[in-house]
Amino acid sequence: NDTNQSLFRLILEKSRMVGRFATLALSMLTASAVASNPFVGVPVQSKRTKKASFTSKVMSNARPLRRLDEEEQEVDLSAYSIKYVKCQFMKSYDDEMAENEEAGTVLTTNRFIIFRLCPSSSCAYNYGEYLIDMETYLEAAVEYEQEQQEEMCKYCEQVCANDDDGGRRKLRRLEDELKVSCDSCVDECANIENMEDNGYMEASNFIECQQIGEDDDGTEYFAGAMCGSNGEKIKIGVFMDEQCSQVASSLSVENYIEAQLSYDILKTIYNQEASISCIKADWEVPEDDDGNQNGDEEEEEEEVEVNEMCMELYNGAAKCESKHGFQNGYANYEGYENQVAQEDLVCSFIKTLSSGAFDQSGEIVLKSNVSSVEGETAATGGQKFALTVFILGTVGFAVFAAQLHSQLTSGGSSGMGNQGGAMA
């Protein structure tokens, strides 16, 4: 009995030692994996932690900037222009949809726009790259473009009808500064005014998900903005749900609204060959010179004003600036320490969305042409070492357990034999 008890204590002690050794190796492996992969270690989501997802971490809260050594002020974007880069959907698991018995899927569709703030000269360097939800981007951009259309038509109406000296001076400003000619603006404004009479509807009216039809059997159809041409364009599509996440690619919006869609505003927004200046356009019609043609009087230099669209998009976007050499970015302002610490994560996420990891509907692309993605989870030296230790420890534990089992079996048999001899 004493022999068996000693043997059991030995087995228990050795087992505990090997178990602690294997646990330590597994912990090293896990810690190494988490340290090298920013996409691991996100807390488990629940109904009460709706904002705990990875995307909400990337899309961190934004607010007016405060320079470290100055009072609260906004960053100066007057030297930059907005440039559209890509539209991208991304599907992810959603607790609320999983609990909704009427939902046909447990995946929600996250909609993103990637854009840049580029210096006036080019967008090859010293630019910032940003990620923002599609709804915010389109609301700000569409409102801006609609205002530009209205102001242009007002200016065109007042200037292009005049043929005197003052009118010709205003006309030169229209062509030189505002880059608009009377021939183009008169026709364009007439088309805008008569759009519905000509059988067209402005596509930007459908950027928010809205119902456009219903079948006799109760099937509802919705229209909303979606990515097109692998994210190069933004178009209006038909969806089967009120969240506009289940696209009906075979259906056309025009069949339900009984009109053709005009993409004049959206084309301006997603034009990758052009950019929108952050300087607020001055559409105010200048007053006459009152006979002063000498130009001796010095005009006060007008203060440059940044348009609201640029500031709204900048403040609401996740930012990747330092990597691209963006000057005077949010890293120079207080209250953004968390965003500064997470900037590499933001840059990696933007690169992942840009690299083709998801198709335009948001589904993961299992076979893509992407061979390397920033932030990828290739095994590091520490991971390989920990994995090797864990495997060897597991194998050693199995061999040791087998030996102990053999000793226990043989020891138990001999003990029984001795006991039987004594009894005899």
Coordinates of C-alpha atoms in Angstrom, one line a residue:
N1 CA 0.0 0.0 0.0
D2 CA 2.8 2.4 0.9
T3 CA 4.4 1.6 -2.5
N4 CA 1.3 2.3 -4.4
Q5 CA 0.6 5.6 -2.5
S6 CA 4.1 6.7 -3.2
L7 CA 3.8 5.9 -6.9
F8 CA 0.4 7.8 -7.1
R9 CA 2.0 10.8 -5.4
L10 CA 4.9 10.7 -7.9
I11 CA 2.4 10.5 -10.8
L12 CA 0.4 13.4 -9.5
E13 CA 3.5 15.5 -8.9
K14 CA 5.0 14.8 -12.4
S15 CA 1.6 15.4 -14.0
R16 CA 1.3 18.8 -12.4
M17 CA 4.8 19.8 -13.5
V18 CA 4.2 18.8 -17.1
G19 CA 0.7 20.5 -17.0
R20 CA 2.2 23.7 -15.8
F21 CA 5.0 23.5 -18.4
A22 CA 2.4 22.9 -21.2
T23 CA 0.2 25.8 -19.9
L24 CA 3.2 28.1 -19.8
A25 CA 4.1 27.2 -23.4
L26 CA 0.5 27.7 -24.6
S27 CA 0.3 31.1 -22.8
M28 CA 3.6 32.1 -24.5
L29 CA 2.1 31.1 -27.9
T30 CA -1.1 33.0 -27.3
A31 CA 0.6 36.1 -26.1
S32 CA 2.9 36.1 -29.0
A33 CA 0.0 35.7 -31.5
V34 CA -1.9 38.5 -29.9
A35 CA 1.1 40.8 -29.9
S36 CA 1.7 40.3 -33.6
N37 CA -1.9 40.4 -34.7
P38 CA -4.0 43.5 -34.1
F39 CA -7.1 41.7 -35.2
V40 CA -7.0 39.2 -32.2
G41 CA -8.1 39.8 -28.7
V42 CA -11.3 41.7 -29.3
P43 CA -13.7 41.2 -26.3
V44 CA -16.7 38.9 -27.0
Q45 CA -19.7 41.0 -28.1
S46 CA -23.1 40.9 -26.4
K47 CA -26.3 42.9 -26.6
R48 CA -25.0 45.4 -24.1
T49 CA -21.8 46.0 -25.9
K50 CA -22.9 47.1 -29.4
K51 CA -20.0 49.5 -29.7
A52 CA -17.3 46.9 -28.8
S53 CA -16.7 45.7 -32.3
F54 CA -13.5 46.2 -34.2
T55 CA -15.0 48.7 -36.6
S56 CA -16.2 50.9 -33.8
K57 CA -12.7 50.9 -32.4
V58 CA -11.3 51.9 -35.7
M59 CA -14.0 54.6 -36.2
S60 CA -13.1 56.3 -33.0
N61 CA -15.0 59.3 -31.7
A62 CA -14.1 62.6 -33.2
R63 CA -14.4 66.1 -32.0
P64 CA -12.9 69.6 -32.6
L65 CA -9.1 69.6 -32.3
R66 CA -7.1 71.4 -29.6
R67 CA -3.5 72.1 -30.3
L68 CA -1.1 71.1 -27.5
D69 CA 0.1 74.6 -26.9
E70 CA -2.9 76.7 -28.0
E71 CA -6.6 77.1 -27.4
E72 CA -9.2 75.0 -29.1
Q73 CA -9.1 75.4 -32.9
E74 CA -9.8 73.5 -36.1
V75 CA -7.0 72.1 -38.2
D76 CA -6.3 74.1 -41.3
L77 CA -7.4 72.2 -44.4
S78 CA -7.3 75.2 -46.8
A79 CA -4.3 73.8 -48.7
Y80 CA -6.0 70.4 -49.3
S81 CA -8.6 68.8 -51.5
I82 CA -10.9 65.8 -51.0
K83 CA -10.2 62.9 -53.3
Y84 CA -12.4 59.8 -53.4
V85 CA -10.5 56.5 -53.3
K86 CA -12.9 53.6 -52.8
C87 CA -16.3 52.4 -51.6
Q88 CA -16.2 49.1 -49.7
F89 CA -18.8 47.0 -47.9
M90 CA -17.9 44.5 -45.2
K91 CA -20.2 42.0 -43.6
S92 CA -19.9 41.0 -40.0
Y93 CA -21.8 39.1 -37.3
D94 CA -24.6 41.1 -35.5
D95 CA -26.2 40.0 -32.3
E96 CA -29.5 41.8 -32.9
M97 CA -29.9 40.2 -36.4
A98 CA -29.1 36.8 -34.9
E99 CA -32.0 37.2 -32.4
N100 CA -34.4 38.5 -35.1
E101 CA -36.4 35.6 -36.3
E102 CA -37.5 37.5 -39.4
A103 CA -34.0 38.3 -40.5
G104 CA -32.7 36.2 -43.3
T105 CA -29.1 36.5 -42.1
V106 CA -27.0 37.0 -39.0
L107 CA -24.6 39.3 -40.8
T108 CA -24.9 43.1 -40.9
T109 CA -23.3 45.1 -43.7
N110 CA -20.8 47.8 -42.7
R111 CA -20.4 50.5 -45.4
F112 CA -17.2 52.4 -45.7
I113 CA -15.7 55.1 -47.9
I114 CA -11.9 55.6 -48.2
F115 CA -10.8 59.1 -49.2
R116 CA -7.7 61.2 -49.1
L117 CA -6.8 64.8 -48.2
C118 CA -4.3 65.8 -50.9
P119 CA -2.1 68.9 -51.2
S120 CA -3.2 71.1 -54.0
S121 CA -0.2 70.0 -56.1
S122 CA -0.6 66.2 -56.1
C123 CA -1.6 63.2 -54.0
A124 CA 1.7 61.2 -54.3
Y125 CA 3.0 62.3 -50.9
N126 CA 2.2 64.4 -47.8
Y127 CA -1.4 63.3 -47.9
G128 CA -3.7 61.8 -45.4
E129 CA -5.9 58.7 -45.9
Y130 CA -9.2 58.3 -44.1
L131 CA -12.0 55.8 -43.4
I132 CA -15.6 56.9 -42.8
D133 CA -19.0 55.3 -42.9
M134 CA -20.8 55.7 -46.3
E135 CA -23.8 57.5 -44.9
T136 CA -21.8 60.3 -43.3
Y137 CA -19.7 60.7 -46.4
L138 CA -22.6 60.8 -48.9
E139 CA -24.7 63.1 -46.7
A140 CA -21.9 65.7 -46.5
A141 CA -20.8 65.4 -50.1
V142 CA -24.3 65.4 -51.6
E143 CA -25.3 68.4 -49.6
Y144 CA -22.2 70.2 -50.7
E145 CA -22.7 69.4 -54.4
Q146 CA -26.4 70.4 -54.3
E147 CA -25.4 73.8 -52.8
Q148 CA -22.8 74.3 -55.5
Q149 CA -25.4 73.6 -58.2
E150 CA -27.8 76.1 -56.7
E151 CA -25.1 78.8 -56.3
M152 CA -23.8 78.2 -59.8
C153 CA -27.2 78.6 -61.4
K154 CA -27.9 81.8 -59.5
Y155 CA -24.6 83.2 -60.6
C156 CA -25.1 82.0 -64.1
E157 CA -28.6 83.6 -64.3
Q158 CA -27.3 87.0 -63.1
V159 CA -24.1 87.1 -65.1
C160 CA -24.6 85.4 -68.4
A161 CA -27.6 87.6 -69.4
N162 CA -25.5 90.8 -69.1
D163 CA -23.5 92.1 -72.0
D164 CA -22.1 95.4 -70.6
D165 CA -18.6 96.0 -69.3
G166 CA -19.5 95.0 -65.8
G167 CA -21.2 91.9 -67.0
R168 CA -18.1 90.9 -69.1
R169 CA -15.9 91.4 -66.0
K170 CA -18.1 89.1 -64.0
L171 CA -18.1 86.7 -66.9
R172 CA -14.3 86.5 -66.8
R173 CA -14.5 85.7 -63.1
L174 CA -17.0 83.0 -63.8
E175 CA -14.6 81.4 -66.3
D176 CA -11.3 82.0 -64.7
E177 CA -11.9 81.5 -61.0
L178 CA -15.0 79.4 -60.9
K179 CA -14.1 77.3 -64.0
V180 CA -17.6 77.6 -65.5
S181 CA -18.7 79.0 -68.8
C182 CA -22.0 80.5 -69.7
D183 CA -22.6 78.0 -72.5
S184 CA -22.2 75.0 -70.1
C185 CA -24.0 76.5 -67.1
V186 CA -27.1 77.7 -69.0
D187 CA -27.6 74.2 -70.4
E188 CA -26.8 72.4 -67.2
C189 CA -29.1 74.5 -65.1
A190 CA -31.9 74.1 -67.6
N191 CA -31.5 70.3 -67.4
I192 CA -31.6 70.4 -63.6
E193 CA -34.7 72.5 -63.6
N194 CA -36.5 70.3 -66.1
M195 CA -35.2 66.9 -64.9
E196 CA -38.5 65.4 -63.8
D197 CA -40.3 66.7 -66.9
N198 CA -37.7 64.9 -69.0
G199 CA -38.3 61.6 -67.2
Y200 CA -35.3 61.7 -64.8
M201 CA -34.8 61.6 -61.1
E202 CA -31.6 62.6 -59.2
A203 CA -29.9 59.4 -58.0
S204 CA -28.7 61.1 -54.9
N205 CA -32.3 61.2 -53.6
F206 CA -31.9 57.5 -52.9
I207 CA -28.6 57.4 -50.9
E208 CA -30.6 56.6 -47.8
C209 CA -32.3 53.2 -47.7
Q210 CA -36.0 53.6 -48.5
Q211 CA -38.9 51.4 -49.8
I212 CA -39.7 51.7 -53.5
G213 CA -42.1 48.9 -54.1
E214 CA -44.1 45.9 -52.9
D215 CA -45.4 42.8 -54.6
D216 CA -48.9 41.4 -54.2
D217 CA -47.5 38.7 -51.9
G218 CA -46.1 41.3 -49.5
T219 CA -42.5 41.2 -50.7
E220 CA -40.9 44.6 -50.2
Y221 CA -38.2 46.3 -52.2
F222 CA -35.8 49.0 -51.1
A223 CA -33.4 51.3 -52.8
G224 CA -30.1 52.5 -51.4
A225 CA -26.5 53.4 -52.2
M226 CA -24.0 50.6 -52.9
C227 CA -20.6 50.1 -54.3
G228 CA -20.1 49.5 -58.0
S229 CA -17.2 48.5 -60.3
N230 CA -15.2 47.0 -57.4
G231 CA -15.6 50.2 -55.3
E232 CA -14.6 52.7 -58.0
K233 CA -18.2 53.9 -58.3
I234 CA -21.3 54.5 -56.1
K235 CA -24.6 53.4 -57.5
I236 CA -28.2 53.0 -56.4
G237 CA -29.3 49.4 -56.1
V238 CA -32.3 47.3 -55.1
F239 CA -32.4 45.5 -51.8
M240 CA -34.7 43.0 -50.1
D241 CA -34.5 44.4 -46.6
E242 CA -35.0 47.7 -44.8
Q243 CA -31.3 47.9 -43.8
C244 CA -30.3 47.6 -47.5
S245 CA -27.9 44.7 -46.8
Q246 CA -29.4 42.0 -49.0
V247 CA -28.9 43.2 -52.6
A248 CA -31.1 42.0 -55.4
S249 CA -28.5 42.3 -58.2
S250 CA -30.9 41.2 -61.0
L251 CA -33.4 44.1 -60.3
S252 CA -33.2 47.7 -61.3
V253 CA -34.4 50.8 -59.3
E254 CA -35.7 52.4 -62.5
N255 CA -38.3 49.6 -62.9
Y256 CA -39.9 50.7 -59.6
I257 CA -39.7 54.5 -59.8
E258 CA -40.8 54.7 -63.4
A259 CA -38.0 57.1 -64.3
Q260 CA -34.3 57.1 -65.3
L261 CA -31.7 57.9 -62.7
S262 CA -29.4 60.9 -63.2
Y263 CA -26.0 60.4 -61.7
D264 CA -24.6 63.9 -62.2
I265 CA -24.1 64.6 -58.5
L266 CA -22.8 61.1 -57.6
K267 CA -20.4 61.1 -60.5
T268 CA -18.9 64.3 -59.2
I269 CA -18.5 62.7 -55.8
Y270 CA -16.9 59.4 -56.9
N271 CA -14.7 60.8 -59.7
Q272 CA -11.2 59.4 -58.9
E273 CA -9.6 61.7 -61.5
A274 CA -10.7 64.9 -59.8
S275 CA -10.7 66.3 -56.4
I276 CA -12.9 68.8 -54.4
S277 CA -11.1 71.8 -53.0
C278 CA -11.6 72.4 -49.3
I279 CA -11.6 76.2 -49.9
K280 CA -15.2 77.4 -49.8
A281 CA -16.2 78.7 -53.3
D282 CA -17.2 82.3 -53.5
W283 CA -20.4 82.6 -55.7
E284 CA -21.2 86.1 -54.6
V285 CA -21.7 88.3 -57.6
P286 CA -19.2 91.2 -57.4
E287 CA -20.5 94.7 -57.4
D288 CA -19.8 97.1 -60.2
D289 CA -16.6 99.3 -60.0
D290 CA -18.6 102.5 -59.9
G291 CA -16.5 103.8 -62.8
N292 CA -13.1 103.2 -61.2
Q293 CA -11.2 101.4 -63.9
N294 CA -7.6 102.3 -62.8
G295 CA -7.4 99.7 -60.1
D296 CA -5.4 102.0 -57.9
E297 CA -7.3 101.1 -54.8
E298 CA -6.0 98.1 -53.0
E299 CA -8.5 95.5 -52.3
E300 CA -8.5 93.9 -48.9
E301 CA -7.3 90.3 -49.1
E302 CA -10.2 88.0 -48.4
E303 CA -9.8 85.5 -45.7
V304 CA -9.7 81.9 -46.9
E305 CA -12.6 79.9 -45.6
V306 CA -12.7 76.1 -45.4
N307 CA -16.0 74.5 -46.6
E308 CA -18.0 72.6 -44.0
M309 CA -17.9 69.3 -46.0
C310 CA -14.1 69.0 -45.5
M311 CA -14.2 69.7 -41.8
E312 CA -17.2 67.3 -41.2
L313 CA -15.5 64.5 -43.1
Y314 CA -12.1 65.1 -41.4
N315 CA -13.5 65.2 -37.9
G316 CA -15.7 62.1 -38.4
A317 CA -13.1 59.9 -40.1
A318 CA -10.6 57.3 -38.8
K319 CA -7.2 58.8 -39.7
C320 CA -4.0 57.4 -41.2
E321 CA -1.7 60.4 -41.6
S322 CA 1.8 59.9 -40.2
K323 CA 2.5 57.1 -42.6
H324 CA 1.8 59.3 -45.6
G325 CA 3.6 62.4 -44.3
F326 CA 0.4 64.5 -43.7
Q327 CA 1.4 67.8 -42.2
N328 CA -0.4 69.5 -39.3
G329 CA -2.6 66.5 -38.6
Y330 CA -4.5 65.4 -35.5
A331 CA -1.3 64.0 -33.9
N332 CA -0.4 67.7 -33.1
Y333 CA -3.5 68.1 -31.0
E334 CA -4.4 67.1 -27.5
G335 CA -7.2 64.6 -26.6
Y336 CA -6.2 62.3 -29.5
E337 CA -3.7 60.1 -27.7
N338 CA -5.8 57.0 -28.2
Q339 CA -6.1 57.6 -31.9
V340 CA -2.4 58.2 -32.2
A341 CA -1.7 54.9 -30.4
Q342 CA -4.2 53.2 -32.8
E343 CA -3.0 54.8 -36.0
D344 CA -1.1 51.7 -37.2
L345 CA -4.2 49.6 -36.7
V346 CA -6.3 52.1 -38.7
C347 CA -3.7 52.1 -41.5
S348 CA -3.7 48.3 -41.6
F349 CA -7.5 48.1 -41.7
I350 CA -7.7 50.7 -44.5
K351 CA -5.1 48.7 -46.5
T352 CA -7.0 45.5 -45.9
L353 CA -10.2 47.0 -47.3
S354 CA -8.3 48.4 -50.2
S355 CA -6.5 45.2 -51.1
G356 CA -9.5 43.1 -52.3
A357 CA -10.1 41.1 -49.2
F358 CA -13.9 41.7 -49.6
D359 CA -16.0 41.8 -52.7
Q360 CA -18.2 44.8 -53.4
S361 CA -21.2 43.2 -51.6
G362 CA -19.0 42.7 -48.4
E363 CA -18.4 39.0 -48.6
I364 CA -14.9 37.7 -47.8
V365 CA -12.9 36.8 -50.9
L366 CA -11.4 33.4 -50.2
K367 CA -9.2 33.4 -53.3
S368 CA -7.8 36.8 -54.0
N369 CA -4.7 38.2 -55.8
V370 CA -3.5 39.7 -52.5
S371 CA -0.3 38.0 -51.5
S372 CA 0.6 40.2 -48.6
V373 CA -1.5 42.4 -46.3
E374 CA -0.1 44.8 -43.8
G375 CA -0.7 43.4 -40.3
E376 CA -0.9 39.8 -41.6
T377 CA -0.4 37.0 -39.1
A378 CA 2.8 35.3 -40.3
A379 CA 4.4 33.3 -37.5
T380 CA 7.1 35.2 -35.7
G381 CA 10.3 33.7 -34.1
G382 CA 8.7 33.8 -30.7
Q383 CA 5.6 32.0 -31.9
K384 CA 7.6 29.3 -33.6
F385 CA 9.7 28.8 -30.4
A386 CA 6.6 28.7 -28.2
L387 CA 4.8 26.3 -30.6
T388 CA 7.9 24.0 -30.6
V389 CA 8.0 24.0 -26.8
F390 CA 4.3 23.3 -26.5
I391 CA 4.5 20.3 -29.0
L392 CA 7.6 18.8 -27.4
G393 CA 6.0 19.3 -23.9
T394 CA 2.8 17.5 -25.1
V395 CA 4.8 14.6 -26.6
G396 CA 7.0 14.3 -23.5
F397 CA 3.9 14.3 -21.3
A398 CA 2.4 11.5 -23.3
V399 CA 5.6 9.4 -23.1
F400 CA 5.9 10.0 -19.4
A401 CA 2.2 9.1 -18.9
A402 CA 2.8 5.9 -20.8
Q403 CA 5.8 5.0 -18.6
L404 CA 4.0 5.7 -15.4
H405 CA 1.0 3.6 -16.6
S406 CA 3.4 0.7 -17.3
Q407 CA 5.1 1.1 -13.9
L408 CA 1.7 1.3 -12.1
T409 CA 0.5 -1.8 -13.9
S410 CA 3.6 -3.9 -13.2
G411 CA 3.8 -2.6 -9.6
G412 CA 0.2 -3.4 -8.9
S413 CA 0.6 -6.9 -10.2
S414 CA 3.6 -7.7 -8.1
G415 CA 1.9 -6.2 -5.1
M416 CA -1.1 -8.4 -5.6
G417 CA 1.2 -11.4 -5.9
N418 CA 2.9 -10.6 -2.7
Q419 CA -0.3 -10.1 -0.9
G420 CA -1.6 -13.4 -2.3
G421 CA 1.6 -15.2 -1.1
A422 CA 1.2 -13.8 2.4
M423 CA -2.3 -14.9 2.6
A424 CA -1.4 -18.4 1.5

